Amino acid sequence: MDMDAKLAESEEGTILFSTDPIIVKHHYEIDYLHSYAQDSPFFAGLTKKKLMGSHCSACGRRYATPRGHCMECGEPTEWFELPLKGRVHTFTTCHFGGEAFLKDTPFTLILVEFDEVDTLFLSRLIGTRPGEVLIGMQVRARFLRNCKFKPTDVYFVAV
Amino acid sequence: MRPVYMITGGITKFAKSLPEKDFRRTVKDAFDYALADLPGLGRDQIDGSVCSYFSDHFTRQLMAGAMVQDYLGLNPKPSRRVEGGGATGGLCFQSAWESVASGRMEVCLAMGFETMGRVNTWKGNEFIALASDTNFDYPVGGFYTGYYAMMVRRHMHEFGTTVEQMAKVAVKNHLNALHNRYAQRPAKLTIEEVRSSPMVAEPLTILDCCQMSEGAAVAVLASEEMAQKLGGVPVRVSGVGAGTDAMRMADRPRGEVILLPHEEKDPYLDLKYPGVHSFRGGRVAAKLAYLMAGIKDPRLELDFVELHDAYTSSEIQTCEDLGLCRYGEGGSFVDSGAPFLPNLDYGLAFSGTKGWRPLPVNPSGGLLACGHPVGATGLMQAVFAFWQLQGTIGKHLGSGVLQLPDPRRGLIHSHAGTGTYITVSIMEKV
């Protein structure tokens, strides 16, 4: 038994914001292994410049944002290709936001409505100046060539 | 189910950050306030608790509820945590109600907190936005103010609601809070000041939005027998209701309006409901609560409402969901002056009640001015409603300005996501 056991010292310190009370900086970071699971075909579609929605053959509901099972009747849905043109259902321009998106501000969010589809799709609209976006305005989808497998691989511009 | 009463409550001052005290200590302060206000009640008579806090990201401490239970000296009694976004506090209140109504407990403590000042506001916005679909919504620019801005933009399109009407809500709630010493951001504002404050997500300015907050609130619920035994001035919780809707607002179906007892189908024949302009879950929560409380016409049978005004726009939308006015009339309801306190000078001209009886909405100042420490918020509303119905606002707020003359029945409303979980509870003077 070593009665003089001693931990090694290090040069690392702690970032302090205050001493009364003591407020220290605590860093926290994590990488997840996130599976898109049953939503995966949507993200695969983005690589082929396709927007994939889901269709319920049991009750006929058509979803612009896909879901594996129908929200209305619970039956499994089938994939279908959404049109690449739609209309602005509503919109906003964000001048502030979460940390990850501050670099993008101001950015414009829209909910897109498509003919013959029951629900909407959240996306970004680019290329418009303040005051130019209107509800009902025609928009078309564009896709990133270098796919990131994120919903931002698709975005919209005015027609 | 048996009758349930609120017998005492307590809150702490809400602030952007409370670094002097951790979450255990803030809840302890609110708890001690509640115990001191009902001397007959001691820890021995409390059978268990429910703890509400929204985000483990904010606490950076899993099982934080267990630590509060421990700090309050309530071990080894039963306890659990409930979580449901912005409605966490309202869900906690109803969970405690269920514990007593079912006979499982005679006295149950509902306790809630949030510690949002531990990160910067932009990081907090990220944490909150993680309560939206992380496959399809969050990565596109996840920001709740952006979601609500889109919802109200559609409300404006459907019904002609204006930014000035929204600004009047900000004027009202901030001015009410000048007389509430617990409030985080009391202020006397003008419509012009609200509109010219920094834009967050068009059309919502920073004064249209509640802030990040820290603080705690507790409510103690009891059976009739224990309420009588412990003394004080109990208030009955006569109705509870809750509703839900799709997490993604893009998924909101469009069908027929769900009608409340005092409503008819005719005005709504052309309205696609709920769309993204209305909260179907809030309507269902109200319908269930009114049914349990025996309310046929909320416009006539409620004396005040404390609702979840995280945004000025959502107050207008929620007044419609609760049936205080018809869908589409929320803006006119504000213009009429009906939701304002009759004894305060807001510096606004009102259009008159157009048949709307004065029905103060957020007399406390609401989330906009009191703050929104998420897990505490729904309980804060319960505490303010409890004090209103007891007639003890003057004693607790240090000023009786906000005390309504003899209120008989109030409604509290807690709301999560883009209308994803919503609770409505009815409280009545005994």
XYZ file of C-alpha atoms in Angstrom:
589
model
C 0.000 0.000 0.000
C 1.366 3.424 -1.013
C 0.447 5.796 1.805
C 1.916 8.712 -0.213
C -0.159 8.088 -3.369
C -0.691 11.328 -5.257
C -2.606 12.329 -8.385
C -0.620 13.880 -11.193
C -1.262 17.632 -11.594
C -2.258 19.100 -14.985
C -2.046 22.489 -16.651
C -5.788 22.538 -17.396
C -7.875 25.149 -15.660
C -11.532 26.020 -15.403
C -13.215 28.959 -17.090
C -14.963 31.040 -14.440
C -17.744 33.537 -15.138
C -18.327 34.538 -11.550
C -17.009 33.746 -8.106
C -20.101 34.639 -6.049
C -21.776 32.337 -6.712
C -19.154 30.316 -8.543
C -20.235 29.880 -12.160
C -18.014 27.674 -14.287
C -18.090 26.822 -17.972
C -19.272 23.290 -18.580
C -18.812 21.935 -22.102
C -21.141 19.244 -23.426
C -21.103 17.705 -26.868
C -22.407 14.486 -28.328
C -22.535 12.642 -31.648
C -25.649 10.558 -32.196
C -26.037 7.599 -34.529
C -29.370 8.886 -35.787
C -31.395 6.590 -38.014
C -34.065 8.038 -40.277
C -35.561 4.546 -40.043
C -38.912 4.357 -41.885
C -38.448 7.940 -43.117
C -35.227 6.942 -44.945
C -36.743 6.750 -48.473
C -37.531 10.477 -48.260
C -33.852 11.274 -47.735
C -32.815 8.808 -50.421
C -35.256 10.642 -52.721
C -33.457 13.934 -52.135
C -30.325 12.462 -53.712
C -32.362 11.858 -56.889
C -33.968 15.310 -56.778
C -37.295 13.803 -55.810
C -39.683 14.856 -53.068
C -41.325 11.788 -51.595
C -44.655 11.984 -49.760
C -46.830 9.244 -48.341
C -50.206 8.051 -49.454
C -52.679 6.008 -47.446
C -54.420 3.586 -49.763
C -56.911 2.694 -47.008
C -58.404 6.156 -46.432
C -56.886 8.107 -49.307
C -54.978 10.709 -47.238
C -51.943 12.141 -48.948
C -49.157 13.539 -46.803
C -46.606 16.071 -48.050
C -44.344 15.353 -45.080
C -44.027 11.581 -45.046
C -45.085 9.224 -42.281
C -44.910 5.451 -42.212
C -48.442 5.017 -40.945
C -51.542 7.091 -41.569
C -52.392 9.601 -38.838
C -56.114 9.246 -39.560
C -56.646 5.498 -39.865
C -53.416 3.881 -38.678
C -52.790 1.879 -41.859
C -49.326 1.676 -43.420
C -48.710 4.273 -46.117
C -47.135 3.987 -49.559
C -44.569 6.345 -51.066
C -45.437 8.679 -53.929
C -43.604 11.451 -55.722
C -44.752 14.947 -54.871
C -44.935 17.576 -57.600
C -41.951 19.915 -57.546
C -44.193 22.955 -57.794
C -46.461 24.190 -55.038
C -47.746 27.343 -53.346
C -46.817 29.255 -50.209
C -49.381 28.366 -47.509
C -47.727 30.642 -44.965
C -44.287 32.156 -44.374
C -42.011 34.086 -42.061
C -38.557 35.585 -42.152
C -36.477 34.758 -39.068
C -34.038 37.416 -37.885
C -32.983 35.400 -34.863
C -33.019 31.710 -33.995
C -31.227 28.772 -32.522
C -27.442 28.880 -32.339
C -27.013 26.453 -35.229
C -28.978 28.743 -37.563
C -27.799 32.207 -36.502
C -25.294 32.236 -39.368
C -28.210 31.820 -41.802
C -30.279 34.769 -40.557
C -32.298 36.342 -41.983
C -33.840 33.238 -43.574
C -37.352 32.670 -44.829
C -39.412 29.649 -43.793
C -42.455 28.553 -45.753
C -45.067 25.849 -45.488
C -45.655 24.568 -49.007
C -49.043 23.315 -50.176
C -49.340 21.013 -53.184
C -52.354 20.259 -55.380
C -54.245 17.135 -54.301
C -52.163 16.713 -51.144
C -53.762 17.006 -47.688
C -50.837 18.260 -45.620
C -47.958 20.720 -45.948
C -44.151 20.689 -46.168
C -41.787 22.940 -44.200
C -38.896 24.339 -46.200
C -36.817 27.427 -46.834
C -37.536 29.939 -49.564
C -34.546 31.760 -51.040
C -34.025 34.515 -53.579
C -36.817 36.809 -52.402
C -36.480 40.309 -50.982
C -38.479 41.709 -48.052
C -42.123 42.179 -48.984
C -41.950 39.905 -52.030
C -43.282 36.737 -50.399
C -47.053 36.302 -50.471
C -49.453 33.584 -49.400
C -50.534 31.670 -52.501
C -47.332 32.498 -54.393
C -46.086 29.738 -56.728
C -42.809 28.133 -55.732
C -40.673 25.340 -57.098
C -38.276 22.935 -55.437
C -34.532 22.970 -56.047
C -32.050 20.472 -54.684
C -28.469 20.585 -53.484
C -26.182 18.648 -55.789
C -23.992 17.587 -52.894
C -26.581 15.868 -50.743
C -26.245 16.172 -46.986
C -29.122 13.802 -46.210
C -30.951 16.591 -44.448
C -34.349 18.138 -45.174
C -32.474 21.303 -46.217
C -31.186 19.405 -49.273
C -34.404 20.665 -50.837
C -35.368 24.332 -50.848
C -37.746 26.494 -52.823
C -37.572 29.505 -55.106
C -40.294 31.686 -56.612
C -41.667 30.577 -59.973
C -63.642 10.487 -8.963
C -64.007 12.682 -5.918
C -63.792 16.480 -5.550
C -60.311 18.015 -5.516
C -59.277 21.315 -3.971
C -56.221 23.510 -4.244
C -55.314 24.409 -0.675
C -52.144 26.472 -1.032
C -49.509 27.565 -3.505
C -46.282 29.483 -3.841
C -43.988 30.914 -6.470
C -40.596 32.537 -6.687
C -39.676 35.682 -8.539
C -39.102 34.819 -12.178
C -35.920 36.104 -13.807
C -33.760 35.427 -16.830
C -31.243 33.776 -14.565
C -31.137 32.911 -10.863
C -27.536 31.789 -10.360
C -27.683 32.316 -6.588
C -30.017 29.324 -6.227
C -30.192 26.015 -8.038
C -33.433 24.309 -9.100
C -33.788 22.489 -5.774
C -33.510 25.687 -3.813
C -35.961 27.649 -5.989
C -38.590 24.915 -5.591
C -37.848 24.832 -1.872
C -38.512 28.586 -1.669
C -41.856 28.239 -3.459
C -42.721 25.227 -1.274
C -41.860 27.049 1.961
C -44.013 29.973 0.833
C -46.948 27.603 0.275
C -46.452 25.922 3.667
C -46.199 29.268 5.449
C -49.441 30.392 3.825
C -51.351 27.401 5.225
C -50.052 26.853 8.760
C -52.149 23.702 9.215
C -50.176 21.965 6.467
C -46.861 20.259 7.176
C -44.700 17.900 5.194
C -46.187 14.982 7.163
C -49.590 15.528 5.606
C -48.264 15.472 2.047
C -48.681 11.983 0.584
C -46.507 12.459 -2.474
C -45.576 14.751 -5.310
C -45.431 15.284 -9.037
C -42.528 17.270 -10.433
C -42.561 19.170 -13.711
C -39.634 20.436 -15.721
C -39.375 20.451 -19.475
C -35.821 20.006 -20.569
C -33.013 17.790 -19.363
C -30.784 19.866 -21.633
C -31.442 22.935 -19.493
C -30.948 21.098 -16.193
C -27.910 19.053 -17.325
C -29.027 16.738 -14.568
C -31.143 13.667 -15.187
C -33.654 12.717 -12.467
C -33.624 16.298 -11.275
C -37.132 15.726 -9.895
C -35.788 13.117 -7.510
C -33.283 15.673 -6.254
C -36.074 18.165 -5.576
C -38.070 15.516 -3.685
C -34.947 14.841 -1.647
C -34.186 18.523 -1.004
C -37.751 19.182 0.170
C -37.500 16.329 2.690
C -40.255 14.313 1.059
C -38.425 10.983 0.732
C -39.477 8.151 0.828
C -42.930 9.243 -0.337
C -44.055 8.562 -3.917
C -43.055 11.031 -6.615
C -42.794 11.163 -10.382
C -41.920 13.549 -13.135
C -44.235 14.655 -15.921
C -43.037 16.338 -19.100
C -44.910 17.726 -22.049
C -43.095 20.744 -23.484
C -44.678 24.086 -22.675
C -47.671 22.319 -21.096
C -45.471 20.526 -18.572
C -46.787 22.620 -15.664
C -50.433 22.176 -16.662
C -49.931 18.437 -17.067
C -48.288 18.330 -13.636
C -51.262 20.125 -12.088
C -53.658 17.634 -13.670
C -51.483 14.703 -12.670
C -51.664 15.851 -9.040
C -55.422 16.313 -9.500
C -55.670 12.684 -10.673
C -53.708 11.475 -7.636
C -56.265 13.053 -5.327
C -59.392 12.460 -7.433
C -58.596 8.771 -7.704
C -58.151 8.387 -3.949
C -54.509 7.390 -4.333
C -53.455 10.412 -2.268
C -55.213 12.751 0.156
C -52.725 15.568 -0.360
C -50.472 15.848 -3.418
C -47.817 18.446 -4.146
C -47.383 19.683 -7.719
C -43.978 21.339 -8.074
C -42.269 22.734 -11.141
C -39.214 24.680 -12.248
C -36.993 25.473 -15.206
C -33.376 26.590 -15.393
C -33.181 28.325 -18.764
C -30.525 30.868 -17.840
C -27.779 28.248 -17.828
C -27.218 28.663 -21.554
C -27.306 31.666 -23.843
C -30.639 32.566 -25.416
C -29.671 31.256 -28.866
C -28.700 27.899 -27.367
C -31.950 27.903 -25.390
C -33.826 28.462 -28.646
C -32.130 25.341 -29.958
C -33.130 23.282 -26.911
C -36.727 24.423 -27.262
C -36.721 23.721 -30.997
C -35.620 20.150 -30.270
C -39.253 19.835 -29.170
C -40.142 19.840 -32.858
C -39.651 16.956 -35.301
C -35.883 16.504 -35.498
C -36.086 14.765 -38.908
C -38.153 17.343 -40.769
C -38.632 20.551 -38.767
C -35.680 21.276 -36.521
C -32.965 21.053 -39.238
C -34.790 23.469 -41.559
C -34.283 26.337 -39.143
C -35.797 25.057 -35.943
C -37.075 28.062 -34.059
C -40.378 28.209 -32.232
C -40.905 31.905 -32.836
C -40.610 31.116 -36.544
C -43.277 28.413 -36.261
C -45.651 30.749 -34.397
C -44.942 33.523 -36.873
C -46.080 31.227 -39.694
C -49.185 30.251 -37.743
C -50.225 33.838 -37.084
C -49.422 34.861 -40.660
C -52.065 32.354 -41.715
C -54.435 33.609 -38.995
C -54.009 37.121 -40.417
C -54.698 35.775 -43.909
C -57.819 33.838 -42.906
C -59.363 36.334 -40.501
C -57.781 39.755 -41.031
C -56.022 39.786 -37.666
C -53.548 42.688 -37.432
C -50.154 43.264 -35.831
C -51.700 46.170 -33.906
C -54.189 43.785 -32.302
C -51.280 41.557 -31.306
C -49.412 44.578 -29.944
C -52.414 45.434 -27.763
C -52.029 42.048 -26.086
C -48.409 42.941 -25.301
C -49.498 46.335 -23.926
C -52.131 44.651 -21.729
C -50.040 41.873 -20.273
C -46.933 43.953 -19.618
C -48.995 46.682 -17.943
C -50.878 44.198 -15.749
C -47.514 42.869 -14.603
C -46.495 46.286 -13.265
C -48.650 45.311 -10.270
C -47.213 41.802 -9.923
C -43.960 41.662 -7.981
C -43.162 38.167 -9.261
C -43.109 39.279 -12.899
C -39.931 39.233 -14.963
C -40.627 41.975 -17.521
C -43.337 44.423 -16.381
C -43.596 47.529 -18.557
C -45.806 50.322 -19.743
C -45.724 50.044 -23.521
C -47.382 51.571 -26.542
C -48.394 49.810 -29.748
C -45.629 51.736 -31.516
C -43.018 50.532 -29.038
C -44.082 46.913 -29.519
C -43.955 47.229 -33.297
C -40.627 49.075 -33.385
C -38.844 46.673 -31.022
C -36.392 44.265 -32.707
C -37.988 41.864 -35.182
C -37.552 38.202 -34.232
C -39.597 36.350 -36.855
C -41.927 38.452 -38.985
C -44.441 39.637 -37.832
C -43.422 38.861 -34.220
C -41.172 41.387 -32.485
C -39.278 40.709 -29.295
C -42.146 42.244 -27.274
C -44.577 39.805 -28.917
C -42.568 36.932 -27.397
C -42.028 35.680 -23.855
C -38.490 35.421 -22.530
C -36.216 32.702 -21.227
C -36.844 32.393 -17.512
C -35.848 30.717 -14.314
C -38.097 30.194 -11.328
C -40.333 27.721 -9.541
C -43.964 27.310 -8.549
C -45.893 24.809 -6.435
C -49.568 23.996 -5.951
C -50.893 21.695 -3.241
C -54.066 19.743 -4.027
C -56.177 17.869 -1.474
C -59.351 15.878 -0.957
C -62.405 17.588 0.527
C -61.812 15.985 3.893
C -58.205 17.152 4.102
C -59.055 20.599 2.703
C -61.573 21.035 5.513
C -59.226 19.677 8.132
C -56.268 21.845 7.132
C -58.221 25.105 7.148
C -57.401 28.091 4.965
C -59.494 29.095 1.976
C -59.528 26.179 -0.470
C -60.509 26.564 -4.116
C -62.162 23.729 -6.001
C -60.653 22.335 -9.198
C -63.985 21.604 -10.835
C -62.916 20.594 -14.314
C -59.881 19.298 -16.148
C -59.415 18.704 -19.854
C -56.513 18.011 -22.174
C -55.992 17.715 -25.905
C -53.279 16.966 -28.435
C -52.348 17.506 -32.043
C -49.670 16.473 -34.538
C -46.135 17.456 -33.569
C -45.500 18.820 -37.047
C -47.792 21.703 -37.795
C -47.380 20.840 -41.477
C -49.428 17.710 -40.709
C -52.467 19.489 -39.289
C -55.574 18.118 -40.941
C -58.305 20.297 -42.296
C -61.845 19.366 -41.384
C -64.788 20.742 -39.429
C -64.647 22.926 -36.340
C -65.110 21.073 -33.051
C -68.002 22.934 -31.443
C -68.327 24.050 -27.831
C -71.727 23.877 -26.064
C -72.581 27.523 -26.839
C -71.558 27.375 -30.499
C -73.335 26.588 -33.740
C -71.993 25.212 -36.983
C -73.223 28.011 -39.244
C -70.444 30.589 -38.804
C -67.829 27.972 -39.609
C -69.158 26.377 -42.796
C -66.276 27.713 -44.900
C -63.515 27.355 -42.336
C -60.906 24.643 -42.885
C -60.066 23.623 -39.349
C -57.720 23.696 -37.552
C -55.235 24.407 -40.346
C -52.148 26.048 -38.937
C -54.114 29.026 -37.596
C -55.921 27.333 -34.698
C -55.185 24.841 -31.948
C -57.497 21.843 -32.138
C -55.924 20.360 -28.994
C -56.826 23.525 -27.069
C -60.399 23.332 -28.260
C -60.668 19.689 -27.115
C -59.062 20.515 -23.752
C -61.592 23.322 -23.224
C -64.503 21.154 -24.302
C -63.597 18.404 -21.833
C -62.965 20.848 -18.974
C -66.258 22.690 -19.616
C -68.120 19.383 -19.685
C -66.686 18.317 -16.327
C -67.263 21.727 -14.723
C -70.785 22.006 -16.161
C -69.954 25.171 -18.119
C -72.416 25.828 -20.954
C -71.167 29.236 -22.049
C -67.626 30.216 -21.054
C -68.260 33.842 -22.121
C -70.794 34.158 -19.307
C -69.564 31.656 -16.755
C -65.880 32.517 -16.438
C -64.646 35.557 -14.508
C -61.024 35.472 -15.676
C -58.585 33.419 -17.732
C -54.867 32.798 -17.241
C -53.734 31.411 -20.592
C -50.469 30.424 -22.229
C -49.456 33.625 -24.054
C -45.957 32.574 -25.088
C -46.680 34.926 -28.009
C -49.210 37.748 -28.352
C -50.527 35.864 -31.358
C -51.146 32.697 -29.389
C -53.235 34.621 -26.846
C -55.506 35.743 -29.693
C -55.643 32.234 -31.140
C -56.291 30.690 -27.727
C -59.179 33.043 -26.859
C -60.884 31.542 -29.912
C -60.040 27.941 -29.000
C -61.495 28.517 -25.527
C -64.690 29.927 -27.041
C -64.313 33.365 -25.436
C -65.146 34.619 -28.938
C -65.703 32.902 -32.287
C -62.874 31.653 -34.490
C -61.707 34.666 -36.426
C -62.865 37.170 -33.808
C -59.785 37.010 -31.564
C -58.415 40.293 -32.880
C -61.766 42.079 -32.499
C -62.092 40.605 -29.010
C -58.843 42.416 -28.111
C -59.983 45.635 -29.843
C -63.209 45.551 -27.819
C -61.308 45.858 -24.544
C -63.091 42.812 -23.057
C -59.884 41.001 -22.000
C -58.400 44.116 -20.330
C -58.708 44.963 -16.629
C -61.383 47.662 -16.228
C -59.465 49.496 -13.486
C -56.210 50.087 -15.408
C -55.340 52.777 -17.961
C -53.616 51.107 -20.886
C -53.456 54.258 -23.008
C -55.600 52.508 -25.640
C -59.006 53.291 -27.093
C -61.401 50.338 -27.136
C -64.169 49.641 -29.607
C -66.652 48.575 -26.926
C -67.678 45.090 -25.967
C -69.958 44.259 -28.929
C -71.820 41.908 -26.626
C -68.641 40.606 -25.009
C -68.776 40.778 -21.247
C -65.531 42.016 -19.662
C -63.441 38.881 -19.171
C -59.889 39.656 -18.053
C -57.322 37.505 -19.840
C -53.958 37.160 -18.120
C -54.623 39.634 -15.309
C -51.301 38.468 -13.800
C -49.340 39.571 -16.860
C -49.175 36.094 -18.392
C -46.070 34.482 -19.795
C -45.246 37.577 -21.848
C -44.560 39.678 -18.773
C -44.270 37.217 -15.861
C -41.882 34.912 -17.703
C -42.022 31.293 -18.816
C -39.813 28.982 -16.743
C -41.493 26.134 -18.577
C -42.059 23.512 -15.869
C -43.236 26.187 -13.434
C -45.458 28.129 -15.829
C -48.641 26.061 -15.650
C -48.336 26.000 -11.862
C -47.717 29.758 -11.743
C -51.080 30.168 -13.474
C -52.699 27.892 -10.872
C -51.199 29.959 -8.049
C -52.352 33.301 -9.507
C -55.840 31.863 -10.164
C -55.933 30.446 -6.631
C -55.072 33.819 -5.109
C -57.649 35.560 -7.329
C -60.395 33.203 -6.181
C -59.295 33.428 -2.546
C -59.321 37.222 -2.839
C -55.736 37.347 -1.543
C -53.980 39.008 -4.510
C -53.229 42.089 -2.389
C -51.566 40.028 0.297
C -49.409 38.013 -2.091
C -48.540 40.505 -4.827
C -47.993 43.404 -2.455
C -50.716 45.356 -4.277
C -54.415 44.680 -4.723
C -54.638 46.409 -8.105
C -54.951 43.099 -9.966
C -57.561 41.668 -7.585
C -60.856 41.204 -9.413
C -63.998 42.000 -7.452
C -65.414 38.692 -6.201
C -64.368 36.325 -9.008
C -66.251 33.013 -8.808
C -64.609 30.933 -11.507
C -61.350 31.064 -13.444
C -59.691 29.066 -16.206
C -56.020 28.145 -16.531
C -54.544 26.951 -19.828
C -51.142 25.384 -20.511
C -49.826 24.780 -24.021
C -46.949 22.902 -25.664
C -45.295 22.740 -29.052
C -47.325 24.239 -31.869
C -50.441 23.143 -29.966
C -49.230 19.610 -29.421
C -50.211 19.080 -25.757
C -52.724 21.439 -24.182
C -54.427 21.420 -20.783
C -57.362 23.439 -19.480
C -58.375 23.397 -15.815
C -61.287 25.194 -14.175
C -60.974 26.563 -10.639
C -63.915 27.761 -8.533
C -64.464 29.644 -5.335
C -66.035 27.344 -2.756
